[in-house]
PDB file of C-alpha atoms in Angstrom:
ATOM      1  CA  UNK A1308      -0.134   0.188  -0.021  1.00 45.00           C
ATOM      2  CA  UNK A1309       3.175   2.083   0.946  1.00 42.00           C
ATOM      3  CA  UNK A1310       4.705   2.340  -2.498  1.00 44.00           C
ATOM      4  CA  UNK A1311       0.563   1.913  -4.039  1.00 44.00           C
ATOM      5  CA  UNK A1312       1.221   5.815  -2.562  1.00 43.00           C
ATOM      6  CA  UNK A1313       3.431   6.703  -4.080  1.00 41.00           C
ATOM      7  CA  UNK A1314       3.620   5.582  -7.491  1.00 42.00           C
ATOM      8  CA  UNK A1315       0.026   7.589  -7.339  1.00 41.00           C
ATOM      9  CA  UNK A1316       1.892  10.101  -6.276  1.00 42.00           C
ATOM     10  CA  UNK A1317       4.335   9.812  -9.073  1.00 40.00           C
ATOM     11  CA  UNK A1318       1.531  10.138 -12.044  1.00 42.00           C
ATOM     12  CA  UNK A1319      -0.440  13.290 -10.229  1.00 45.00           C
ATOM     13  CA  UNK A1320       3.004  14.845 -11.441  1.00 44.00           C
ATOM     14  CA  UNK A1321       4.345  15.516  -7.535  1.00 42.00           C
ATOM     15  CA  UNK A1322       7.683  15.203  -6.798  1.00 41.00           C
ATOM     16  CA  UNK A1323       8.468  12.513  -4.352  1.00 40.00           C
ATOM     17  CA  UNK A1324      10.670  15.140  -2.788  1.00 38.00           C
ATOM     18  CA  UNK A1325       8.831  17.126  -2.425  1.00 41.00           C
ATOM     19  CA  UNK A1326       5.855  17.990  -0.188  1.00 41.00           C
ATOM     20  CA  UNK A1327       2.303  18.374  -3.353  1.00 44.00           C
ATOM     21  CA  UNK A1328      -0.085  21.046  -3.721  1.00 44.00           C
ATOM     22  CA  UNK A1329      -3.596  20.436  -1.983  1.00 44.00           C
ATOM     23  CA  UNK A1330      -5.416  19.145  -3.790  1.00 46.00           C
ATOM     24  CA  UNK A1331      -3.305  16.313  -5.218  1.00 43.00           C
ATOM     25  CA  UNK A1332      -2.572  15.746  -1.438  1.00 43.00           C
ATOM     26  CA  UNK A1333      -6.263  15.183  -1.592  1.00 44.00           C
ATOM     27  CA  UNK A1334      -6.214  12.465  -4.058  1.00 43.00           C
ATOM     28  CA  UNK A1335      -3.455  10.748  -2.519  1.00 39.00           C
ATOM     29  CA  UNK A1336      -5.918  10.633   0.315  1.00 40.00           C
ATOM     30  CA  UNK A1337      -8.306   9.542  -1.827  1.00 45.00           C
ATOM     31  CA  UNK A1338      -6.848   6.750  -3.076  1.00 46.00           C
ATOM     32  CA  UNK A1339      -4.947   4.837   0.242  1.00 43.00           C
ATOM     33  CA  UNK A1340      -7.705   5.563   3.624  1.00 44.00           C
ATOM     34  CA  UNK A1341      -7.294   4.441   6.337  1.00 42.00           C
ATOM     35  CA  UNK A1342      -7.593   0.794   6.892  1.00 47.00           C
ATOM     36  CA  UNK A1343     -10.417   0.891   9.780  1.00 46.00           C
ATOM     37  CA  UNK A1344     -12.477   4.135   9.256  1.00 48.00           C
ATOM     38  CA  UNK A1345     -13.521   4.947  12.758  1.00 49.00           C
ATOM     39  CA  UNK A1346     -16.995   6.084  11.067  1.00 47.00           C
ATOM     40  CA  UNK A1347     -17.358   3.173   9.476  1.00 42.00           C
ATOM     41  CA  UNK A1348     -16.491   1.098  12.326  1.00 43.00           C
ATOM     42  CA  UNK A1349     -18.999   3.671  14.283  1.00 49.00           C
ATOM     43  CA  UNK A1350     -22.577   2.694  12.129  1.00 45.00           C
ATOM     44  CA  UNK A1351     -21.482  -1.314  12.612  1.00 45.00           C
ATOM     45  CA  UNK A1352     -21.641  -0.969  15.291  1.00 47.00           C
ATOM     46  CA  UNK A1353     -24.506   0.570  15.389  1.00 46.00           C
ATOM     47  CA  UNK A1354     -26.450  -1.759  13.811  1.00 42.00           C
ATOM     48  CA  UNK A1355     -25.098  -4.768  14.863  1.00 48.00           C
ATOM     49  CA  UNK A1356     -26.369  -2.847  18.580  1.00 52.00           C
ATOM     50  CA  UNK A1357     -30.076  -2.325  16.680  1.00 48.00           C
ATOM     51  CA  UNK A1358     -30.224  -5.638  15.277  1.00 49.00           C
ATOM     52  CA  UNK A1359     -29.200  -7.327  19.252  1.00 54.00           C
ATOM     53  CA  UNK A1360     -31.790  -4.552  20.965  1.00 58.00           C
ATOM     54  CA  UNK A1361     -34.386  -6.637  18.638  1.00 60.00           C
ATOM     55  CA  UNK A1362     -33.888  -9.942  19.237  1.00 65.00           C
ATOM     56  CA  UNK A1363     -33.015  -8.806  23.121  1.00 73.00           C
ATOM     57  CA  UNK A1364     -36.378  -7.382  23.010  1.00 75.00           C
ATOM     58  CA  UNK A1365     -38.037 -10.190  21.311  1.00 79.00           C
ATOM     59  CA  UNK A1366     -36.228 -12.624  23.648  1.00 83.00           C
ATOM     60  CA  UNK A1367     -37.509 -11.091  27.059  1.00 87.00           C
ATOM     61  CA  UNK A1368     -41.440 -10.498  25.417  1.00 87.00           C
ATOM     62  CA  UNK A1369     -41.245 -14.634  24.618  1.00 88.00           C
ATOM     63  CA  UNK A1370     -40.110 -15.081  28.108  1.00 91.00           C
ATOM     64  CA  UNK A1371     -42.414 -12.445  29.541  1.00 90.00           C
ATOM     65  CA  UNK A1372     -45.409 -14.681  27.473  1.00 91.00           C
ATOM     66  CA  UNK A1373     -44.946 -17.959  28.558  1.00 92.00           C
ATOM     67  CA  UNK A1374     -44.250 -16.487  32.508  1.00 93.00           C
ATOM     68  CA  UNK A1375     -47.619 -15.390  32.338  1.00 93.00           C
ATOM     69  CA  UNK A1376     -48.842 -18.328  30.761  1.00 93.00           C
ATOM     70  CA  UNK A1377     -47.561 -20.442  33.536  1.00 94.00           C
ATOM     71  CA  UNK A1378     -48.556 -18.689  36.405  1.00 94.00           C
ATOM     72  CA  UNK A1379     -52.529 -18.671  34.786  1.00 93.00           C
ATOM     73  CA  UNK A1380     -51.953 -23.021  34.325  1.00 93.00           C
ATOM     74  CA  UNK A1381     -51.082 -23.613  37.599  1.00 94.00           C
ATOM     75  CA  UNK A1382     -53.754 -20.782  39.115  1.00 92.00           C
ATOM     76  CA  UNK A1383     -55.862 -22.846  36.746  1.00 90.00           C
ATOM     77  CA  UNK A1384     -55.484 -26.042  37.029  1.00 91.00           C
ATOM     78  CA  UNK A1385     -54.932 -26.011  40.933  1.00 91.00           C
ATOM     79  CA  UNK A1386     -51.304 -26.781  40.946  1.00 93.00           C
ATOM     80  CA  UNK A1387     -48.223 -26.384  40.446  1.00 93.00           C
ATOM     81  CA  UNK A1388     -47.771 -29.990  38.948  1.00 95.00           C
ATOM     82  CA  UNK A1389     -46.930 -29.972  35.770  1.00 93.00           C
ATOM     83  CA  UNK A1390     -47.653 -34.187  35.848  1.00 93.00           C
ATOM     84  CA  UNK A1391     -51.187 -33.838  37.942  1.00 93.00           C
ATOM     85  CA  UNK A1392     -51.667 -30.374  35.571  1.00 94.00           C
ATOM     86  CA  UNK A1393     -51.664 -31.232  32.702  1.00 91.00           C
ATOM     87  CA  UNK A1394     -52.187 -27.764  31.265  1.00 92.00           C
ATOM     88  CA  UNK A1395     -49.178 -26.860  33.241  1.00 94.00           C
ATOM     89  CA  UNK A1396     -47.720 -28.974  31.727  1.00 93.00           C
ATOM     90  CA  UNK A1397     -48.623 -28.326  27.920  1.00 90.00           C
ATOM     91  CA  UNK A1398     -47.258 -24.846  28.294  1.00 92.00           C
ATOM     92  CA  UNK A1399     -44.253 -25.366  30.779  1.00 94.00           C
ATOM     93  CA  UNK A1400     -44.007 -27.969  26.936  1.00 89.00           C
ATOM     94  CA  UNK A1401     -44.528 -24.980  24.778  1.00 88.00           C
ATOM     95  CA  UNK A1402     -42.269 -22.599  26.585  1.00 91.00           C
ATOM     96  CA  UNK A1403     -39.098 -25.317  26.505  1.00 90.00           C
ATOM     97  CA  UNK A1404     -39.698 -25.213  22.624  1.00 85.00           C
ATOM     98  CA  UNK A1405     -39.316 -21.661  22.571  1.00 86.00           C
ATOM     99  CA  UNK A1406     -36.153 -21.226  24.444  1.00 88.00           C
ATOM    100  CA  UNK A1407     -37.299 -19.644  27.690  1.00 92.00           C
ATOM    101  CA  UNK A1408     -34.539 -20.809  30.209  1.00 93.00           C
ATOM    102  CA  UNK A1409     -35.252 -23.165  33.221  1.00 94.00           C
ATOM    103  CA  UNK A1410     -34.987 -20.400  35.753  1.00 95.00           C
ATOM    104  CA  UNK A1411     -37.339 -18.248  34.250  1.00 95.00           C
ATOM    105  CA  UNK A1412     -40.409 -21.683  34.506  1.00 95.00           C
ATOM    106  CA  UNK A1413     -39.384 -22.296  37.695  1.00 95.00           C
ATOM    107  CA  UNK A1414     -39.834 -18.744  38.934  1.00 95.00           C
ATOM    108  CA  UNK A1415     -42.769 -18.484  37.049  1.00 94.00           C
ATOM    109  CA  UNK A1416     -44.317 -21.111  39.025  1.00 95.00           C
ATOM    110  CA  UNK A1417     -43.401 -20.185  42.191  1.00 94.00           C
ATOM    111  CA  UNK A1418     -44.124 -16.529  41.632  1.00 92.00           C
ATOM    112  CA  UNK A1419     -48.724 -18.010  40.611  1.00 92.00           C
ATOM    113  CA  UNK A1420     -48.159 -19.947  44.482  1.00 90.00           C
ATOM    114  CA  UNK A1421     -47.444 -16.981  45.595  1.00 91.00           C
ATOM    115  CA  UNK A1422     -50.624 -14.653  47.382  1.00 86.00           C
ATOM    116  CA  UNK A1423     -50.318 -11.786  45.332  1.00 86.00           C
ATOM    117  CA  UNK A1424     -49.617 -13.287  42.265  1.00 87.00           C
ATOM    118  CA  UNK A1425     -51.678 -11.626  39.364  1.00 84.00           C
ATOM    119  CA  UNK A1426     -55.187 -12.705  38.139  1.00 88.00           C
ATOM    120  CA  UNK A1427     -54.529 -13.365  33.810  1.00 91.00           C
ATOM    121  CA  UNK A1428     -56.416 -13.783  31.298  1.00 91.00           C
ATOM    122  CA  UNK A1429     -56.058 -13.203  27.415  1.00 91.00           C
ATOM    123  CA  UNK A1430     -58.104 -11.620  24.655  1.00 94.00           C
ATOM    124  CA  UNK A1431     -57.230 -10.567  21.235  1.00 96.00           C
ATOM    125  CA  UNK A1432     -58.659  -6.960  20.077  1.00 98.00           C
ATOM    126  CA  UNK A1433     -59.457  -6.903  16.553  1.00 98.00           C
ATOM    127  CA  UNK A1434     -58.726  -3.242  14.979  1.00 98.00           C
ATOM    128  CA  UNK A1435     -58.476  -1.777  10.733  1.00 98.00           C
ATOM    129  CA  UNK A1436     -55.071   0.060   9.951  1.00 97.00           C
ATOM    130  CA  UNK A1437     -54.291   1.421   6.255  1.00 97.00           C
ATOM    131  CA  UNK A1438     -54.417   0.542   2.555  1.00 95.00           C
ATOM    132  CA  UNK A1439     -57.318  -2.419   3.850  1.00 95.00           C
ATOM    133  CA  UNK A1440     -55.300  -4.305   6.702  1.00 97.00           C
ATOM    134  CA  UNK A1441     -56.660  -5.995   9.704  1.00 97.00           C
ATOM    135  CA  UNK A1442     -55.659  -6.704  12.777  1.00 98.00           C
ATOM    136  CA  UNK A1443     -55.801  -9.092  15.423  1.00 98.00           C
ATOM    137  CA  UNK A1444     -53.864  -7.997  18.519  1.00 98.00           C
ATOM    138  CA  UNK A1445     -53.339 -10.637  21.199  1.00 95.00           C
ATOM    139  CA  UNK A1446     -52.820  -9.821  24.489  1.00 95.00           C
ATOM    140  CA  UNK A1447     -52.136 -11.623  28.027  1.00 93.00           C
ATOM    141  CA  UNK A1448     -52.897  -9.104  31.313  1.00 93.00           C
ATOM    142  CA  UNK A1449     -53.880  -8.795  34.495  1.00 92.00           C
ATOM    143  CA  UNK A1450     -55.491  -5.658  34.587  1.00 94.00           C
ATOM    144  CA  UNK A1451     -58.181  -5.509  31.435  1.00 93.00           C
ATOM    145  CA  UNK A1452     -59.675  -1.244  32.062  1.00 95.00           C
ATOM    146  CA  UNK A1453     -55.748  -1.360  31.261  1.00 95.00           C
ATOM    147  CA  UNK A1454     -55.490  -3.616  28.553  1.00 96.00           C
ATOM    148  CA  UNK A1455     -57.814  -1.965  26.557  1.00 96.00           C
ATOM    149  CA  UNK A1456     -57.324   1.553  27.387  1.00 97.00           C
ATOM    150  CA  UNK A1457     -53.219   1.390  26.215  1.00 97.00           C
ATOM    151  CA  UNK A1458     -54.636  -0.930  23.365  1.00 98.00           C
ATOM    152  CA  UNK A1459     -57.393   1.455  22.015  1.00 97.00           C
ATOM    153  CA  UNK A1460     -54.981   4.390  22.812  1.00 98.00           C
ATOM    154  CA  UNK A1461     -52.204   2.903  21.145  1.00 98.00           C
ATOM    155  CA  UNK A1462     -53.972   2.163  17.873  1.00 98.00           C
ATOM    156  CA  UNK A1463     -55.470   5.333  16.965  1.00 97.00           C
ATOM    157  CA  UNK A1464     -52.665   7.585  17.347  1.00 97.00           C
ATOM    158  CA  UNK A1465     -51.066   5.735  14.954  1.00 96.00           C
ATOM    159  CA  UNK A1466     -53.648   6.846  12.759  1.00 96.00           C
ATOM    160  CA  UNK A1467     -55.785   2.889  13.669  1.00 97.00           C
ATOM    161  CA  UNK A1468     -59.122   1.871  14.600  1.00 97.00           C
ATOM    162  CA  UNK A1469     -60.829  -0.356  16.069  1.00 98.00           C
ATOM    163  CA  UNK A1470     -62.527  -2.723  14.906  1.00 97.00           C
ATOM    164  CA  UNK A1471     -65.980  -4.490  16.567  1.00 96.00           C
ATOM    165  CA  UNK A1472     -65.298  -8.353  17.847  1.00 94.00           C
ATOM    166  CA  UNK A1473     -65.674 -11.035  14.592  1.00 95.00           C
ATOM    167  CA  UNK A1474     -65.900  -8.489  12.401  1.00 96.00           C
ATOM    168  CA  UNK A1475     -61.890  -8.664  10.933  1.00 97.00           C
ATOM    169  CA  UNK A1476     -61.252 -12.203  12.913  1.00 96.00           C
ATOM    170  CA  UNK A1477     -64.014 -13.908  10.229  1.00 96.00           C
ATOM    171  CA  UNK A1478     -61.278 -13.500   7.898  1.00 96.00           C
ATOM    172  CA  UNK A1479     -58.829 -15.381   8.984  1.00 97.00           C
ATOM    173  CA  UNK A1480     -58.282 -19.364  10.642  1.00 96.00           C
ATOM    174  CA  UNK A1481     -56.421 -20.381  13.043  1.00 95.00           C
ATOM    175  CA  UNK A1482     -53.928 -22.424  12.770  1.00 96.00           C
ATOM    176  CA  UNK A1483     -50.588 -24.239  14.518  1.00 95.00           C
ATOM    177  CA  UNK A1484     -47.841 -22.225  13.389  1.00 95.00           C
ATOM    178  CA  UNK A1485     -43.801 -24.785  13.891  1.00 94.00           C
ATOM    179  CA  UNK A1486     -40.806 -21.876  12.942  1.00 94.00           C
ATOM    180  CA  UNK A1487     -37.708 -23.422  11.578  1.00 94.00           C
ATOM    181  CA  UNK A1488     -34.114 -21.755  11.248  1.00 93.00           C
ATOM    182  CA  UNK A1489     -33.781 -23.242   8.320  1.00 94.00           C
ATOM    183  CA  UNK A1490     -34.734 -24.437   4.524  1.00 95.00           C
ATOM    184  CA  UNK A1491     -36.557 -27.817   4.923  1.00 95.00           C
ATOM    185  CA  UNK A1492     -36.967 -30.743   2.211  1.00 94.00           C
ATOM    186  CA  UNK A1493     -40.937 -30.857   1.635  1.00 93.00           C
ATOM    187  CA  UNK A1494     -40.826 -34.946   1.453  1.00 94.00           C
ATOM    188  CA  UNK A1495     -38.325 -35.917   4.115  1.00 95.00           C
ATOM    189  CA  UNK A1496     -41.301 -33.362   6.404  1.00 95.00           C
ATOM    190  CA  UNK A1497     -44.012 -35.330   4.588  1.00 94.00           C
ATOM    191  CA  UNK A1498     -42.383 -38.504   6.328  1.00 95.00           C
ATOM    192  CA  UNK A1499     -41.907 -37.290   9.439  1.00 95.00           C
ATOM    193  CA  UNK A1500     -44.697 -35.939   9.287  1.00 95.00           C
ATOM    194  CA  UNK A1501     -46.909 -39.141   9.110  1.00 95.00           C
ATOM    195  CA  UNK A1502     -44.244 -40.582  11.371  1.00 95.00           C
ATOM    196  CA  UNK A1503     -46.158 -38.875  13.934  1.00 94.00           C
ATOM    197  CA  UNK A1504     -49.141 -39.115  12.355  1.00 94.00           C
ATOM    198  CA  UNK A1505     -49.711 -35.367  11.106  1.00 95.00           C
ATOM    199  CA  UNK A1506     -52.896 -35.509   8.971  1.00 91.00           C
ATOM    200  CA  UNK A1507     -52.854 -30.936   8.367  1.00 90.00           C
ATOM    201  CA  UNK A1508     -49.967 -29.825   7.069  1.00 92.00           C
ATOM    202  CA  UNK A1509     -49.017 -27.077   4.920  1.00 94.00           C
ATOM    203  CA  UNK A1510     -45.347 -25.962   4.634  1.00 95.00           C
ATOM    204  CA  UNK A1511     -44.013 -22.338   3.195  1.00 93.00           C
ATOM    205  CA  UNK A1512     -40.853 -19.857   3.369  1.00 92.00           C
ATOM    206  CA  UNK A1513     -40.385 -18.117   6.480  1.00 89.00           C
ATOM    207  CA  UNK A1514     -40.684 -14.189   7.357  1.00 83.00           C
ATOM    208  CA  UNK A1515     -36.247 -14.260   7.218  1.00 87.00           C
ATOM    209  CA  UNK A1516     -34.527 -15.784   3.193  1.00 90.00           C
ATOM    210  CA  UNK A1517     -33.184 -19.238   4.541  1.00 93.00           C
ATOM    211  CA  UNK A1518     -35.971 -19.761   7.514  1.00 94.00           C
ATOM    212  CA  UNK A1519     -39.093 -22.569   7.266  1.00 96.00           C
ATOM    213  CA  UNK A1520     -41.830 -22.045   8.159  1.00 96.00           C
ATOM    214  CA  UNK A1521     -44.892 -25.632   8.812  1.00 96.00           C
ATOM    215  CA  UNK A1522     -48.334 -24.407   9.423  1.00 96.00           C
ATOM    216  CA  UNK A1523     -51.074 -27.842  10.956  1.00 96.00           C
ATOM    217  CA  UNK A1524     -54.662 -28.652  12.278  1.00 95.00           C
ATOM    218  CA  UNK A1525     -54.143 -26.465  15.977  1.00 94.00           C
ATOM    219  CA  UNK A1526     -55.165 -29.778  17.686  1.00 93.00           C
ATOM    220  CA  UNK A1527     -51.403 -30.633  15.605  1.00 94.00           C
ATOM    221  CA  UNK A1528     -49.477 -28.529  16.733  1.00 93.00           C
ATOM    222  CA  UNK A1529     -47.393 -30.096  19.872  1.00 90.00           C
ATOM    223  CA  UNK A1530     -47.755 -33.659  17.732  1.00 94.00           C
ATOM    224  CA  UNK A1531     -46.232 -31.637  14.717  1.00 95.00           C
ATOM    225  CA  UNK A1532     -42.786 -30.022  16.680  1.00 93.00           C
ATOM    226  CA  UNK A1533     -42.312 -33.767  17.558  1.00 93.00           C
ATOM    227  CA  UNK A1534     -41.968 -34.507  13.383  1.00 95.00           C
ATOM    228  CA  UNK A1535     -39.620 -31.278  13.383  1.00 95.00           C
ATOM    229  CA  UNK A1536     -37.203 -32.533  16.552  1.00 93.00           C
ATOM    230  CA  UNK A1537     -36.764 -36.294  15.087  1.00 94.00           C
ATOM    231  CA  UNK A1538     -35.839 -34.785  11.768  1.00 95.00           C
ATOM    232  CA  UNK A1539     -32.925 -33.061  13.882  1.00 94.00           C
ATOM    233  CA  UNK A1540     -34.058 -29.789  13.960  1.00 93.00           C
ATOM    234  CA  UNK A1541     -35.190 -29.056  17.434  1.00 88.00           C
ATOM    235  CA  UNK A1542     -32.877 -26.535  18.095  1.00 87.00           C
ATOM    236  CA  UNK A1543     -34.462 -23.482  17.124  1.00 86.00           C
ATOM    237  CA  UNK A1544     -37.470 -24.384  16.267  1.00 90.00           C
ATOM    238  CA  UNK A1545     -40.383 -22.849  18.146  1.00 89.00           C
ATOM    239  CA  UNK A1546     -44.584 -23.673  18.291  1.00 89.00           C
ATOM    240  CA  UNK A1547     -47.364 -21.183  18.852  1.00 89.00           C
ATOM    241  CA  UNK A1548     -51.435 -20.820  17.611  1.00 91.00           C
ATOM    242  CA  UNK A1549     -51.865 -17.931  15.113  1.00 93.00           C
ATOM    243  CA  UNK A1550     -54.247 -16.395  12.918  1.00 95.00           C
ATOM    244  CA  UNK A1551     -53.848 -16.841   9.090  1.00 94.00           C
ATOM    245  CA  UNK A1552     -55.193 -14.217   7.078  1.00 95.00           C
ATOM    246  CA  UNK A1553     -57.662 -16.173   4.769  1.00 95.00           C
ATOM    247  CA  UNK A1554     -56.852 -12.583   2.004  1.00 92.00           C
ATOM    248  CA  UNK A1555     -54.101 -11.384   1.469  1.00 94.00           C
ATOM    249  CA  UNK A1556     -53.744  -7.476   1.127  1.00 96.00           C
ATOM    250  CA  UNK A1557     -50.678  -6.087  -0.493  1.00 95.00           C
ATOM    251  CA  UNK A1558     -50.525  -2.682   0.438  1.00 95.00           C
ATOM    252  CA  UNK A1559     -48.065   0.162  -0.851  1.00 96.00           C
ATOM    253  CA  UNK A1560     -44.846   1.186   0.629  1.00 95.00           C
ATOM    254  CA  UNK A1561     -46.663   4.098   2.642  1.00 97.00           C
ATOM    255  CA  UNK A1562     -49.957   2.505   3.758  1.00 97.00           C
ATOM    256  CA  UNK A1563     -47.052  -0.715   5.212  1.00 96.00           C
ATOM    257  CA  UNK A1564     -44.957   1.862   7.205  1.00 96.00           C
ATOM    258  CA  UNK A1565     -47.955   2.967   8.262  1.00 97.00           C
ATOM    259  CA  UNK A1566     -49.352  -0.354   9.141  1.00 97.00           C
ATOM    260  CA  UNK A1567     -45.726  -1.117  10.505  1.00 96.00           C
ATOM    261  CA  UNK A1568     -45.483   1.477  12.759  1.00 97.00           C
ATOM    262  CA  UNK A1569     -48.821   0.183  14.885  1.00 97.00           C
ATOM    263  CA  UNK A1570     -47.947  -3.063  15.134  1.00 96.00           C
ATOM    264  CA  UNK A1571     -44.742  -1.874  16.564  1.00 95.00           C
ATOM    265  CA  UNK A1572     -46.483   0.738  19.315  1.00 97.00           C
ATOM    266  CA  UNK A1573     -48.428  -2.328  20.135  1.00 97.00           C
ATOM    267  CA  UNK A1574     -46.223  -4.502  20.896  1.00 93.00           C
ATOM    268  CA  UNK A1575     -44.679  -2.624  22.689  1.00 93.00           C
ATOM    269  CA  UNK A1576     -47.141  -2.493  25.266  1.00 95.00           C
ATOM    270  CA  UNK A1577     -46.595  -4.744  28.171  1.00 91.00           C
ATOM    271  CA  UNK A1578     -49.604  -6.578  27.877  1.00 94.00           C
ATOM    272  CA  UNK A1579     -50.379  -7.360  23.947  1.00 95.00           C
ATOM    273  CA  UNK A1580     -47.932 -10.616  23.061  1.00 91.00           C
ATOM    274  CA  UNK A1581     -48.093 -10.379  19.483  1.00 91.00           C
ATOM    275  CA  UNK A1582     -50.005  -8.372  16.153  1.00 95.00           C
ATOM    276  CA  UNK A1583     -51.073 -10.898  13.598  1.00 95.00           C
ATOM    277  CA  UNK A1584     -52.541  -9.420  10.297  1.00 96.00           C
ATOM    278  CA  UNK A1585     -52.672  -9.099   6.585  1.00 96.00           C
ATOM    279  CA  UNK A1586     -50.020  -8.191   4.544  1.00 96.00           C
ATOM    280  CA  UNK A1587     -48.611 -10.084   1.776  1.00 89.00           C
ATOM    281  CA  UNK A1588     -45.525  -7.426   1.713  1.00 81.00           C
TER     282      UNK A1588
END
């Protein structure tokens, strides 16, 4: 690099033994940049920090959701024993499938037995966005009044509109959903599904490149996850129930950004666990 810079200086008409004029000096500087630009390093660090922040927030949301589900299952099932309390056992199974740490699970079970533990209930809100978009907002809260006020305020502030119960839901199907962090061979998946006694299955591309989503009947979600495990794809895979639109809508770029702003604002609320939509883009 040193010799290349000298050659560039000579070609620009400057003597190797004299200080070049300002323009030539700039040219040499542009052709021989520093190996690591502080500005570039700063931007790269900012991107990594933003990505990590989103990942950490998503993990915290998942852990919090299953913490509340465990508390609710213990209270409704009347026992902190997952063997005696089948509902609790199923929630713990789902929590582990979604990489919730064992310590978090145990803390939630212990918390559920304390007298001041909240009584959590699940509910769903429906709303409209921009450009024909619709939303299903899933919440799990120990304060229904606070939750309702927060959701309505957030939707309205971001240009959306709350919908009457049932006016959006009928446009969606409830399905079991298994997210897998790799591309799956459809024939292999079909054979594994048959071995796991899964009758209903649909394989699609995941939201991120190089990932897959398998939809199935809600009652067969656990069996479908077992089929994924049998394929050696358990690590990083997640299972859940999801509302899938029957009529996808493609919004303009402007409307899409506005709708994503609504979703992001809703997902920042502690009581909101997930927001499902009908946008295809």
